[in-house]
mmCIF file of C-alpha atoms in Angstrom:
data_model
loop_
_atom_site.group_PDB
_atom_site.id
_atom_site.type_symbol
_atom_site.label_atom_id
_atom_site.label_comp_id
_atom_site.label_asym_id
_atom_site.label_seq_id
_atom_site.Cartn_x
_atom_site.Cartn_y
_atom_site.Cartn_z
ATOM 1 C CA MET A 1 -17.282 -46.075 -9.847
ATOM 2 C CA LYS A 2 -15.905 -42.637 -10.203
ATOM 3 C CA LYS A 3 -13.811 -41.733 -7.183
ATOM 4 C CA LEU A 4 -13.995 -38.301 -5.682
ATOM 5 C CA LEU A 5 -10.793 -36.609 -4.601
ATOM 6 C CA PRO A 6 -10.674 -36.580 -0.777
ATOM 7 C CA LEU A 7 -11.219 -33.060 0.500
ATOM 8 C CA ALA A 8 -7.788 -32.780 2.078
ATOM 9 C CA LEU A 9 -6.083 -33.763 -1.149
ATOM 10 C CA LEU A 10 -8.301 -31.423 -3.098
ATOM 11 C CA GLY A 11 -7.294 -28.591 -0.801
ATOM 12 C CA ALA A 12 -3.624 -29.423 -1.227
ATOM 13 C CA ALA A 13 -4.042 -29.633 -4.984
ATOM 14 C CA LEU A 14 -5.777 -26.279 -5.114
ATOM 15 C CA ALA A 15 -3.104 -24.731 -2.896
ATOM 16 C CA ALA A 16 -0.397 -26.101 -5.176
ATOM 17 C CA GLN A 17 -2.221 -24.798 -8.228
ATOM 18 C CA ALA A 18 -2.649 -21.413 -6.611
ATOM 19 C CA GLN A 19 1.034 -21.355 -5.809
ATOM 20 C CA GLN A 20 1.965 -22.211 -9.368
ATOM 21 C CA ALA A 21 -0.396 -19.660 -10.866
ATOM 22 C CA PRO A 22 0.124 -16.328 -9.126
ATOM 23 C CA LYS A 23 -2.417 -13.641 -9.863
ATOM 24 C CA PRO A 24 -1.764 -11.138 -12.671
ATOM 25 C CA GLU A 25 -1.312 -8.323 -10.135
ATOM 26 C CA GLN A 26 1.396 -10.342 -8.408
ATOM 27 C CA LEU A 27 3.185 -11.113 -11.650
ATOM 28 C CA ILE A 28 3.087 -7.443 -12.659
ATOM 29 C CA LYS A 29 4.457 -6.431 -9.254
ATOM 30 C CA TRP A 30 7.272 -8.941 -9.572
ATOM 31 C CA ARG A 31 8.256 -7.833 -13.049
ATOM 32 C CA GLN A 32 8.153 -4.164 -12.048
ATOM 33 C CA SER A 33 10.379 -5.091 -9.126
ATOM 34 C CA ALA A 34 12.806 -7.005 -11.323
ATOM 35 C CA TYR A 35 13.265 -4.006 -13.614
ATOM 36 C CA GLN A 36 13.818 -1.755 -10.595
ATOM 37 C CA VAL A 37 16.590 -4.059 -9.418
ATOM 38 C CA LEU A 38 18.076 -3.879 -12.913
ATOM 39 C CA ALA A 39 17.859 -0.066 -12.742
ATOM 40 C CA TRP A 40 19.520 0.013 -9.316
ATOM 41 C CA ASN A 41 22.417 -2.094 -10.480
ATOM 42 C CA SER A 42 22.724 -0.284 -13.812
ATOM 43 C CA GLY A 43 23.000 2.975 -11.906
ATOM 44 C CA ARG A 44 25.753 1.528 -9.743
ATOM 45 C CA ILE A 45 27.729 0.460 -12.800
ATOM 46 C CA LYS A 46 27.208 3.833 -14.484
ATOM 47 C CA ALA A 47 28.462 5.621 -11.367
ATOM 48 C CA ASN A 48 31.571 3.425 -11.432
ATOM 49 C CA VAL A 49 32.423 3.761 -15.112
ATOM 50 C CA ASP A 50 31.726 7.513 -15.102
ATOM 51 C CA GLY A 51 33.440 8.164 -11.779
ATOM 52 C CA SER A 52 35.654 6.315 -9.351
ATOM 53 C CA TYR A 53 35.900 2.668 -10.385
ATOM 54 C CA ASN A 54 35.432 -0.040 -7.774
ATOM 55 C CA LYS A 55 35.954 -3.476 -9.283
ATOM 56 C CA ASP A 56 34.146 -5.402 -6.557
ATOM 57 C CA GLU A 57 31.114 -3.124 -6.769
ATOM 58 C CA VAL A 58 30.849 -3.620 -10.527
ATOM 59 C CA ILE A 59 31.252 -7.392 -10.223
ATOM 60 C CA LYS A 60 28.375 -7.557 -7.732
ATOM 61 C CA ALA A 61 26.098 -5.273 -9.752
ATOM 62 C CA SER A 62 26.757 -6.962 -13.085
ATOM 63 C CA ALA A 63 26.256 -10.412 -11.540
ATOM 64 C CA ALA A 64 22.863 -9.316 -10.237
ATOM 65 C CA ILE A 65 21.873 -7.993 -13.666
ATOM 66 C CA ALA A 66 23.004 -11.176 -15.396
ATOM 67 C CA ALA A 67 21.220 -13.442 -12.919
ATOM 68 C CA ILE A 68 17.966 -11.537 -13.392
ATOM 69 C CA ALA A 69 18.432 -11.549 -17.157
ATOM 70 C CA ASN A 70 18.887 -15.317 -17.003
ATOM 71 C CA SER A 71 16.099 -15.910 -14.497
ATOM 72 C CA GLY A 72 13.285 -16.204 -16.988
ATOM 73 C CA LEU A 73 11.553 -12.815 -16.898
ATOM 74 C CA GLY A 74 9.326 -13.945 -19.749
ATOM 75 C CA SER A 75 7.334 -16.033 -17.303
ATOM 76 C CA LEU A 76 6.208 -12.764 -15.690
ATOM 77 C CA PHE A 77 4.478 -11.692 -18.913
ATOM 78 C CA PRO A 78 1.804 -14.359 -19.503
ATOM 79 C CA PRO A 79 -1.352 -13.612 -21.484
ATOM 80 C CA GLY A 80 -3.749 -11.783 -19.207
ATOM 81 C CA THR A 81 -1.165 -9.298 -17.952
ATOM 82 C CA GLU A 82 -1.383 -6.905 -20.891
ATOM 83 C CA THR A 83 -3.080 -4.493 -18.513
ATOM 84 C CA GLY A 84 -3.299 -4.391 -14.753
ATOM 85 C CA LYS A 85 -1.696 -2.914 -11.693
ATOM 86 C CA GLY A 86 1.233 -4.256 -9.717
ATOM 87 C CA TRP A 87 3.000 -1.554 -7.731
ATOM 88 C CA ARG A 88 1.487 0.738 -10.378
ATOM 89 C CA ASP A 89 -0.271 0.347 -13.717
ATOM 90 C CA THR A 90 1.773 -1.726 -16.094
ATOM 91 C CA THR A 91 3.482 0.201 -18.884
ATOM 92 C CA VAL A 92 3.864 -2.802 -21.161
ATOM 93 C CA LYS A 93 2.655 -2.430 -24.745
ATOM 94 C CA ALA A 94 0.157 -4.980 -26.060
ATOM 95 C CA THR A 95 2.564 -5.794 -28.897
ATOM 96 C CA LEU A 96 4.863 -7.613 -26.459
ATOM 97 C CA PHE A 97 2.215 -10.324 -26.223
ATOM 98 C CA THR A 98 1.927 -10.816 -29.966
ATOM 99 C CA ASP A 99 5.424 -10.190 -31.350
ATOM 100 C CA ALA A 100 7.018 -13.429 -30.179
ATOM 101 C CA ALA A 101 9.898 -13.256 -32.664
ATOM 102 C CA GLY A 102 10.782 -9.668 -31.785
ATOM 103 C CA VAL A 103 10.527 -10.260 -28.052
ATOM 104 C CA GLY A 104 12.630 -13.394 -28.360
ATOM 105 C CA ALA A 105 15.328 -11.503 -30.235
ATOM 106 C CA ALA A 106 15.262 -8.664 -27.687
ATOM 107 C CA ALA A 107 15.533 -11.077 -24.774
ATOM 108 C CA THR A 108 18.382 -12.965 -26.414
ATOM 109 C CA ALA A 109 20.297 -9.727 -27.048
ATOM 110 C CA PHE A 110 19.731 -8.552 -23.463
ATOM 111 C CA ASN A 111 20.910 -11.867 -21.993
ATOM 112 C CA LYS A 112 23.971 -11.983 -24.238
ATOM 113 C CA GLU A 113 25.132 -8.481 -23.342
ATOM 114 C CA ALA A 114 24.313 -8.914 -19.639
ATOM 115 C CA ASN A 115 26.310 -12.127 -19.406
ATOM 116 C CA GLU A 116 29.179 -10.563 -21.332
ATOM 117 C CA LEU A 117 29.170 -7.601 -18.919
ATOM 118 C CA ALA A 118 29.364 -9.963 -15.936
ATOM 119 C CA ARG A 119 32.252 -11.725 -17.663
ATOM 120 C CA VAL A 120 34.334 -8.623 -18.462
ATOM 121 C CA ALA A 121 33.621 -7.168 -15.020
ATOM 122 C CA GLN A 122 35.836 -9.902 -13.576
ATOM 123 C CA ASN A 123 38.861 -8.362 -15.258
ATOM 124 C CA GLY A 124 38.210 -4.975 -13.758
ATOM 125 C CA ASP A 125 39.208 -2.951 -16.807
ATOM 126 C CA ALA A 126 37.044 0.165 -16.592
ATOM 127 C CA ALA A 127 37.206 1.005 -20.313
ATOM 128 C CA THR A 128 36.145 -2.496 -21.368
ATOM 129 C CA VAL A 129 33.357 -2.515 -18.811
ATOM 130 C CA LYS A 130 32.174 0.919 -19.938
ATOM 131 C CA ALA A 131 32.016 -0.192 -23.577
ATOM 132 C CA GLN A 132 30.157 -3.371 -22.670
ATOM 133 C CA PHE A 133 27.813 -1.483 -20.368
ATOM 134 C CA GLY A 134 26.986 0.719 -23.359
ATOM 135 C CA ALA A 135 26.195 -2.380 -25.412
ATOM 136 C CA LEU A 136 23.907 -3.617 -22.656
ATOM 137 C CA GLN A 137 22.135 -0.262 -22.352
ATOM 138 C CA LYS A 138 21.366 -0.318 -26.064
ATOM 139 C CA THR A 139 19.457 -3.569 -25.591
ATOM 140 C CA CYS A 140 17.536 -2.044 -22.677
ATOM 141 C CA LYS A 141 16.604 1.050 -24.669
ATOM 142 C CA SER A 142 15.645 -0.915 -27.754
ATOM 143 C CA CYS A 143 13.293 -3.150 -25.779
ATOM 144 C CA HIS A 144 11.798 -0.179 -23.910
ATOM 145 C CA ASP A 145 11.241 1.660 -27.201
ATOM 146 C CA ASP A 146 9.446 -1.311 -28.689
ATOM 147 C CA TYR A 147 7.541 -2.758 -25.765
ATOM 148 C CA ARG A 148 7.163 -0.126 -23.054
ATOM 149 C CA SER A 149 4.642 2.684 -23.430
ATOM 150 C CA ASN A 150 6.589 5.199 -21.344
ATOM 151 C CA MET B 1 43.565 33.567 -7.034
ATOM 152 C CA LYS B 2 40.794 31.198 -6.184
ATOM 153 C CA LYS B 3 39.437 29.673 -9.348
ATOM 154 C CA LEU B 4 35.761 29.130 -9.757
ATOM 155 C CA LEU B 5 34.558 25.858 -11.210
ATOM 156 C CA PRO B 6 33.275 26.521 -14.749
ATOM 157 C CA LEU B 7 29.511 26.227 -14.815
ATOM 158 C CA ALA B 8 29.480 23.259 -17.184
ATOM 159 C CA LEU B 9 31.830 21.303 -14.949
ATOM 160 C CA LEU B 10 29.844 22.256 -11.888
ATOM 161 C CA GLY B 11 26.701 20.936 -13.539
ATOM 162 C CA ALA B 12 28.405 17.661 -14.373
ATOM 163 C CA ALA B 13 29.782 17.372 -10.851
ATOM 164 C CA LEU B 14 26.365 17.931 -9.332
ATOM 165 C CA ALA B 15 24.815 15.428 -11.720
ATOM 166 C CA ALA B 16 27.441 12.867 -10.744
ATOM 167 C CA GLN B 17 26.858 13.544 -7.063
ATOM 168 C CA ALA B 18 23.126 13.223 -7.525
ATOM 169 C CA GLN B 19 23.681 9.926 -9.301
ATOM 170 C CA GLN B 20 25.857 8.621 -6.505
ATOM 171 C CA ALA B 21 23.442 9.677 -3.792
ATOM 172 C CA PRO B 22 19.953 8.493 -4.728
ATOM 173 C CA LYS B 23 17.122 9.888 -2.644
ATOM 174 C CA PRO B 24 15.818 7.881 0.337
ATOM 175 C CA GLU B 25 12.547 7.202 -1.494
ATOM 176 C CA GLN B 26 14.495 5.693 -4.385
ATOM 177 C CA LEU B 27 16.596 3.517 -2.100
ATOM 178 C CA ILE B 28 13.489 2.266 -0.292
ATOM 179 C CA LYS B 29 11.829 1.474 -3.630
ATOM 180 C CA TRP B 30 14.881 -0.453 -4.759
ATOM 181 C CA ARG B 31 15.127 -2.483 -1.587
ATOM 182 C CA GLN B 32 11.396 -3.255 -1.630
ATOM 183 C CA SER B 33 11.872 -4.369 -5.217
ATOM 184 C CA ALA B 34 14.866 -6.536 -4.363
ATOM 185 C CA TYR B 35 12.873 -8.396 -1.700
ATOM 186 C CA GLN B 36 10.007 -8.895 -4.142
ATOM 187 C CA VAL B 37 12.412 -10.501 -6.590
ATOM 188 C CA LEU B 38 13.634 -12.730 -3.761
ATOM 189 C CA ALA B 39 10.000 -13.618 -3.002
ATOM 190 C CA TRP B 40 9.276 -14.405 -6.652
ATOM 191 C CA ASN B 41 12.236 -16.721 -6.917
ATOM 192 C CA SER B 42 11.626 -18.310 -3.513
ATOM 193 C CA GLY B 43 8.095 -19.103 -4.631
ATOM 194 C CA ARG B 44 9.419 -20.728 -7.790
ATOM 195 C CA ILE B 45 11.761 -22.944 -5.794
ATOM 196 C CA LYS B 46 9.025 -23.851 -3.321
ATOM 197 C CA ALA B 47 6.715 -24.835 -6.182
ATOM 198 C CA ASN B 48 9.469 -27.075 -7.555
ATOM 199 C CA VAL B 49 10.447 -28.816 -4.328
ATOM 200 C CA ASP B 50 6.811 -29.278 -3.275
ATOM 201 C CA GLY B 51 5.602 -30.298 -6.723
ATOM 202 C CA SER B 52 7.083 -31.257 -10.052
ATOM 203 C CA TYR B 53 10.835 -30.626 -9.997
ATOM 204 C CA ASN B 54 12.428 -28.780 -12.906
ATOM 205 C CA LYS B 55 16.184 -28.586 -12.444
ATOM 206 C CA ASP B 56 16.739 -25.707 -14.850
ATOM 207 C CA GLU B 57 14.007 -23.615 -13.225
ATOM 208 C CA VAL B 58 15.540 -24.105 -9.777
ATOM 209 C CA ILE B 59 19.028 -23.270 -11.039
ATOM 210 C CA LYS B 60 17.791 -19.984 -12.512
ATOM 211 C CA ALA B 61 15.775 -19.027 -9.446
ATOM 212 C CA SER B 62 18.491 -19.889 -6.935
ATOM 213 C CA ALA B 63 21.110 -18.038 -9.005
ATOM 214 C CA ALA B 64 18.941 -14.921 -8.935
ATOM 215 C CA ILE B 65 18.520 -15.192 -5.167
ATOM 216 C CA ALA B 66 22.256 -15.679 -4.625
ATOM 217 C CA ALA B 67 23.208 -12.780 -6.897
ATOM 218 C CA ILE B 68 20.852 -10.443 -5.042
ATOM 219 C CA ALA B 69 22.104 -11.730 -1.699
ATOM 220 C CA ASN B 70 25.651 -10.996 -2.846
ATOM 221 C CA SER B 71 24.817 -7.656 -4.450
ATOM 222 C CA GLY B 72 25.217 -5.521 -1.358
ATOM 223 C CA LEU B 73 21.658 -4.926 -0.146
ATOM 224 C CA GLY B 74 23.073 -3.173 2.906
ATOM 225 C CA SER B 75 23.809 -0.132 0.753
ATOM 226 C CA LEU B 76 20.044 0.295 0.345
ATOM 227 C CA PHE B 77 19.630 0.826 4.103
ATOM 228 C CA PRO B 78 21.664 3.966 4.836
ATOM 229 C CA PRO B 79 20.877 6.229 7.793
ATOM 230 C CA GLY B 80 17.952 8.415 6.830
ATOM 231 C CA THR B 81 15.859 5.553 5.463
ATOM 232 C CA GLU B 82 14.486 4.384 8.814
ATOM 233 C CA THR B 83 11.147 5.766 7.660
ATOM 234 C CA GLY B 84 9.859 6.797 4.280
ATOM 235 C CA LYS B 85 7.914 5.553 1.304
ATOM 236 C CA GLY B 86 9.230 3.714 -1.711
ATOM 237 C CA TRP B 87 6.520 1.724 -3.459
ATOM 238 C CA ARG B 88 4.858 1.815 -0.044
ATOM 239 C CA ASP B 89 5.830 2.798 3.502
ATOM 240 C CA THR B 90 8.949 0.998 4.590
ATOM 241 C CA THR B 91 8.388 -1.811 7.085
ATOM 242 C CA VAL B 92 11.936 -1.779 8.391
ATOM 243 C CA LYS B 93 12.413 -1.604 12.171
ATOM 244 C CA ALA B 94 14.607 1.171 13.557
ATOM 245 C CA THR B 95 16.752 -1.452 15.256
ATOM 246 C CA LEU B 96 18.224 -2.472 11.885
ATOM 247 C CA PHE B 97 20.069 0.847 11.851
ATOM 248 C CA THR B 98 21.600 0.410 15.288
ATOM 249 C CA ASP B 99 22.224 -3.336 15.656
ATOM 250 C CA ALA B 100 25.242 -3.577 13.358
ATOM 251 C CA ALA B 101 26.463 -6.859 14.824
ATOM 252 C CA GLY B 102 23.073 -8.549 14.571
ATOM 253 C CA VAL B 103 22.438 -7.293 11.051
ATOM 254 C CA GLY B 104 25.900 -8.372 9.981
ATOM 255 C CA ALA B 105 25.321 -11.866 11.332
ATOM 256 C CA ALA B 106 21.909 -12.068 9.651
ATOM 257 C CA ALA B 107 23.327 -10.926 6.325
ATOM 258 C CA THR B 108 26.208 -13.381 6.549
ATOM 259 C CA ALA B 109 23.826 -16.263 7.293
ATOM 260 C CA PHE B 110 21.529 -15.273 4.424
ATOM 261 C CA ASN B 111 24.411 -15.041 1.945
ATOM 262 C CA LYS B 112 25.884 -18.341 3.077
ATOM 263 C CA GLU B 113 22.634 -20.272 2.689
ATOM 264 C CA ALA B 114 21.737 -18.542 -0.593
ATOM 265 C CA ASN B 115 25.089 -19.374 -2.151
ATOM 266 C CA GLU B 116 24.861 -22.937 -0.875
ATOM 267 C CA LEU B 117 21.399 -23.276 -2.431
ATOM 268 C CA ALA B 118 22.712 -22.056 -5.791
ATOM 269 C CA ARG B 119 25.529 -24.599 -5.472
ATOM 270 C CA VAL B 120 23.379 -27.640 -4.642
ATOM 271 C CA ALA B 121 20.811 -26.619 -7.291
ATOM 272 C CA GLN B 122 23.405 -27.528 -9.918
ATOM 273 C CA ASN B 123 23.173 -31.180 -8.920
ATOM 274 C CA GLY B 124 19.429 -31.237 -9.337
ATOM 275 C CA ASP B 125 18.710 -33.473 -6.364
ATOM 276 C CA ALA B 126 15.287 -32.352 -5.191
ATOM 277 C CA ALA B 127 15.657 -33.603 -1.614
ATOM 278 C CA THR B 128 18.979 -31.810 -1.103
ATOM 279 C CA VAL B 129 17.597 -28.636 -2.624
ATOM 280 C CA LYS B 130 14.493 -28.843 -0.442
ATOM 281 C CA ALA B 131 16.589 -29.173 2.715
ATOM 282 C CA GLN B 132 18.843 -26.307 1.715
ATOM 283 C CA PHE B 133 15.866 -24.173 0.727
ATOM 284 C CA GLY B 134 14.550 -24.751 4.246
ATOM 285 C CA ALA B 135 17.861 -23.563 5.685
ATOM 286 C CA LEU B 136 17.662 -20.436 3.537
ATOM 287 C CA GLN B 137 14.069 -19.730 4.549
ATOM 288 C CA LYS B 138 15.069 -19.853 8.214
ATOM 289 C CA THR B 139 17.504 -16.992 7.619
ATOM 290 C CA CYS B 140 14.779 -15.013 5.834
ATOM 291 C CA LYS B 141 12.317 -15.542 8.679
ATOM 292 C CA SER B 142 14.849 -14.759 11.366
ATOM 293 C CA CYS B 143 15.799 -11.466 9.749
ATOM 294 C CA HIS B 144 12.143 -10.543 9.138
ATOM 295 C CA ASP B 145 11.300 -11.330 12.766
ATOM 296 C CA ASP B 146 14.105 -9.115 14.012
ATOM 297 C CA TYR B 147 14.133 -6.256 11.555
ATOM 298 C CA ARG B 148 10.776 -6.055 9.778
ATOM 299 C CA SER B 149 7.738 -4.666 11.523
ATOM 300 C CA ASN B 150 5.213 -6.767 9.611
#
């Protein structure tokens, strides 16, 4: 005899599934938020390397960037989120969802430079941090050029 | 003779000042974004401790939460941002801007529990992580109850 899932268990299972599969709008909002946090912390580092340098400030900002880079942002770009609105309409290009090799290379470069920035920030040498911040920004720009429509 | 700042230098100085003093709307957008990234990663941890546990996923998510907790979120709540619209109208209560002792204690508790979660995540023991995640969530709720209007 085929057993039916008790209603309570079914409800729990559905709740768990819902939790594990956020809606596209939610995923788009989260990824837009993640990039805003990257922008905030990039701006802080830029202000430090272009102006008065505060080692502790740069350590905090670069650690936040690295942790977000390492967090698995790719999971916020599943099929089905090529279009849609989070905080605002997504600006992702459709090619991000088809160019797996290119996206993988871009993500690897971003992670590498972000982790290296967090590493050199510990030493507090402004010139080294500025050079590495430049290397990181190149990976940002390259990915935006290829996979962001504006 | 009083020297006037050459126009080019003045422009650069103003640009630097503008960079170091983002507008209230920008600060509110960044802080709303930071809390969304915390929500994203909290949801990931909850899904892991309530369901199938993936150690690497929890390490990444808890590291992101800790790095944001340590990043200096307080700088996104300067006087003048009691009201205003980032992605949406801010939901901060005015009391956050006057209750320095309470906010300081809340921030310290949040940072402590977030860093402890990132630490225990390394061991990959789901029960320990679940308990510590509960401790972290209490600090989130407490701060929301006190300083967020909805």
